[in-house]
Amino acid sequence: MLDGDLDPEGGQTVATALRLAESRDAEGEPARLPTERRADALVDVCRFFLDHQQNCVGGRHRPHLNVVVNANDLLRGGSGRFIDGSPLDGPSTQRLACDAALHRVVVGGRSAILDYGRATRTIPAPLWNALVVRDEHCRFPGCDRPSVWCEGHHVRWVSDGGPTRLDNLVLACSRHHHRLHQPGWAATLAEDGTLEVTDPTRQAPSGCSLASA
């Protein structure tokens, strides 16, 4: 919960940033309330800020949330937990693993850490650059959110054996990346670059598919 008072200048700064960060609803999607659009924009602004702090003291690359998950559970689509012990459901764990830095931690029992490996990017920088050049924006049907607001999505999930290759990756904005990891949603990427998405009713959400630009 966020609550606070802003002076006129601060209020205008925040309002302008949220207005510029708001994304439109894709064709065929239920319209969000203005408060929902602003909430999504606030999350995107915060994520954008964190993504660009790698050269600052204390700055971090993605992810900005530390999640603990057993390796076998990750491959089976299982759930994880945050550092403070709060649970994280399976779909969210899988979504975060799509585009993150993974550390290998070997433990002995519940408290002894035997080895802590170097971070390994799920999507290496050269592959990410190629993905941005190919897709340019969120590939969810009807969405044109620019790549700067997007994450990498494994069309065939990592837990299903999906490889980290260009022919299994698409750009997805945060909102639609969440959606693609919800039960019942499915996506396929054809050899010609066409992405087809179906909702839990097995229908295309906007009645069309998108090919890469």
PDB file of C-alpha atoms in Angstrom, residues 48-120:
ATOM      1  CA  PHE A  48      12.466   0.710 -15.888  1.00  0.00           C
ATOM      2  CA  PHE A  49      14.323   2.651 -13.180  1.00  0.00           C
ATOM      3  CA  LEU A  50      15.791  -0.523 -11.693  1.00  0.00           C
ATOM      4  CA  ASP A  51      16.751  -1.890 -15.104  1.00  0.00           C
ATOM      5  CA  HIS A  52      18.951   1.153 -15.705  1.00  0.00           C
ATOM      6  CA  GLN A  53      20.782   1.262 -12.375  1.00  0.00           C
ATOM      7  CA  GLN A  54      23.558  -1.197 -13.230  1.00  0.00           C
ATOM      8  CA  ASN A  55      26.186   1.571 -13.403  1.00  0.00           C
ATOM      9  CA  CYS A  56      25.213   3.137 -10.070  1.00  0.00           C
ATOM     10  CA  VAL A  57      26.481   2.207  -6.639  1.00  0.00           C
ATOM     11  CA  GLY A  58      24.359  -0.663  -5.423  1.00  0.00           C
ATOM     12  CA  GLY A  59      22.733  -0.989  -8.839  1.00  0.00           C
ATOM     13  CA  ARG A  60      21.488  -4.374  -9.969  1.00  0.00           C
ATOM     14  CA  HIS A  61      20.713  -6.104 -13.230  1.00  0.00           C
ATOM     15  CA  ARG A  62      17.516  -8.100 -13.518  1.00  0.00           C
ATOM     16  CA  PRO A  63      16.013  -9.575 -11.471  1.00  0.00           C
ATOM     17  CA  HIS A  64      15.295  -7.050  -8.739  1.00  0.00           C
ATOM     18  CA  LEU A  65      13.501  -9.705  -6.708  1.00  0.00           C
ATOM     19  CA  ASN A  66      15.379 -12.613  -5.181  1.00  0.00           C
ATOM     20  CA  VAL A  67      13.452 -15.861  -5.529  1.00  0.00           C
ATOM     21  CA  VAL A  68      14.513 -19.227  -4.124  1.00  0.00           C
ATOM     22  CA  VAL A  69      13.352 -22.357  -5.940  1.00  0.00           C
ATOM     23  CA  ASN A  70      14.574 -25.935  -6.019  1.00  0.00           C
ATOM     24  CA  ALA A  71      16.123 -26.757  -9.410  1.00  0.00           C
ATOM     25  CA  ASN A  72      13.865 -29.770  -9.919  1.00  0.00           C
ATOM     26  CA  ASP A  73      10.808 -27.750  -8.912  1.00  0.00           C
ATOM     27  CA  LEU A  74      11.741 -25.064 -11.446  1.00  0.00           C
ATOM     28  CA  LEU A  75      11.942 -27.632 -14.232  1.00  0.00           C
ATOM     29  CA  ARG A  76       8.579 -29.087 -13.197  1.00  0.00           C
ATOM     30  CA  GLY A  77       6.834 -25.716 -13.114  1.00  0.00           C
ATOM     31  CA  GLY A  78       6.760 -25.656  -9.329  1.00  0.00           C
ATOM     32  CA  SER A  79       6.522 -22.710  -6.977  1.00  0.00           C
ATOM     33  CA  GLY A  80       9.263 -20.765  -5.199  1.00  0.00           C
ATOM     34  CA  ARG A  81       9.593 -18.296  -2.359  1.00  0.00           C
ATOM     35  CA  PHE A  82      11.000 -14.849  -1.761  1.00  0.00           C
ATOM     36  CA  ILE A  83      13.976 -14.336   0.545  1.00  0.00           C
ATOM     37  CA  ASP A  84      11.656 -13.355   3.394  1.00  0.00           C
ATOM     38  CA  GLY A  85       9.850 -16.685   3.061  1.00  0.00           C
ATOM     39  CA  SER A  86       6.760 -15.341   1.296  1.00  0.00           C
ATOM     40  CA  PRO A  87       5.441 -17.908  -1.220  1.00  0.00           C
ATOM     41  CA  LEU A  88       5.481 -17.332  -4.972  1.00  0.00           C
ATOM     42  CA  ASP A  89       3.116 -19.372  -7.126  1.00  0.00           C
ATOM     43  CA  GLY A  90       4.286 -21.591  -9.969  1.00  0.00           C
ATOM     44  CA  PRO A  91       3.229 -19.403 -12.933  1.00  0.00           C
ATOM     45  CA  SER A  92       4.950 -16.345 -11.423  1.00  0.00           C
ATOM     46  CA  THR A  93       8.105 -18.336 -10.693  1.00  0.00           C
ATOM     47  CA  GLN A  94       8.182 -19.556 -14.302  1.00  0.00           C
ATOM     48  CA  ARG A  95       7.599 -16.041 -15.649  1.00  0.00           C
ATOM     49  CA  LEU A  96      10.465 -14.566 -13.626  1.00  0.00           C
ATOM     50  CA  ALA A  97      12.755 -17.394 -14.756  1.00  0.00           C
ATOM     51  CA  CYS A  98      12.082 -16.456 -18.393  1.00  0.00           C
ATOM     52  CA  ASP A  99      14.321 -13.391 -18.161  1.00  0.00           C
ATOM     53  CA  ALA A 100      16.539 -13.411 -15.092  1.00  0.00           C
ATOM     54  CA  ALA A 101      19.993 -14.058 -13.682  1.00  0.00           C
ATOM     55  CA  LEU A 102      20.176 -17.517 -12.120  1.00  0.00           C
ATOM     56  CA  HIS A 103      22.571 -18.473  -9.312  1.00  0.00           C
ATOM     57  CA  ARG A 104      23.401 -22.084  -8.560  1.00  0.00           C
ATOM     58  CA  VAL A 105      23.455 -22.650  -4.789  1.00  0.00           C
ATOM     59  CA  VAL A 106      24.523 -25.995  -3.350  1.00  0.00           C
ATOM     60  CA  VAL A 107      23.361 -26.533   0.220  1.00  0.00           C
ATOM     61  CA  GLY A 108      23.995 -29.121   2.879  1.00  0.00           C
ATOM     62  CA  GLY A 109      20.914 -29.442   5.021  1.00  0.00           C
ATOM     63  CA  ARG A 110      18.829 -26.364   5.753  1.00  0.00           C
ATOM     64  CA  SER A 111      21.584 -23.945   6.760  1.00  0.00           C
ATOM     65  CA  ALA A 112      24.967 -24.855   5.235  1.00  0.00           C
ATOM     66  CA  ILE A 113      25.744 -23.281   1.842  1.00  0.00           C
ATOM     67  CA  LEU A 114      28.439 -25.414   0.231  1.00  0.00           C
ATOM     68  CA  ASP A 115      28.801 -23.511  -3.033  1.00  0.00           C
ATOM     69  CA  TYR A 116      27.399 -20.335  -4.592  1.00  0.00           C
ATOM     70  CA  GLY A 117      27.896 -20.201  -8.347  1.00  0.00           C
ATOM     71  CA  ARG A 118      28.239 -17.209 -10.658  1.00  0.00           C
ATOM     72  CA  ALA A 119      25.094 -15.653 -12.050  1.00  0.00           C
ATOM     73  CA  THR A 120      24.058 -16.967 -15.456  1.00  0.00           C
TER      74      THR A 120
END
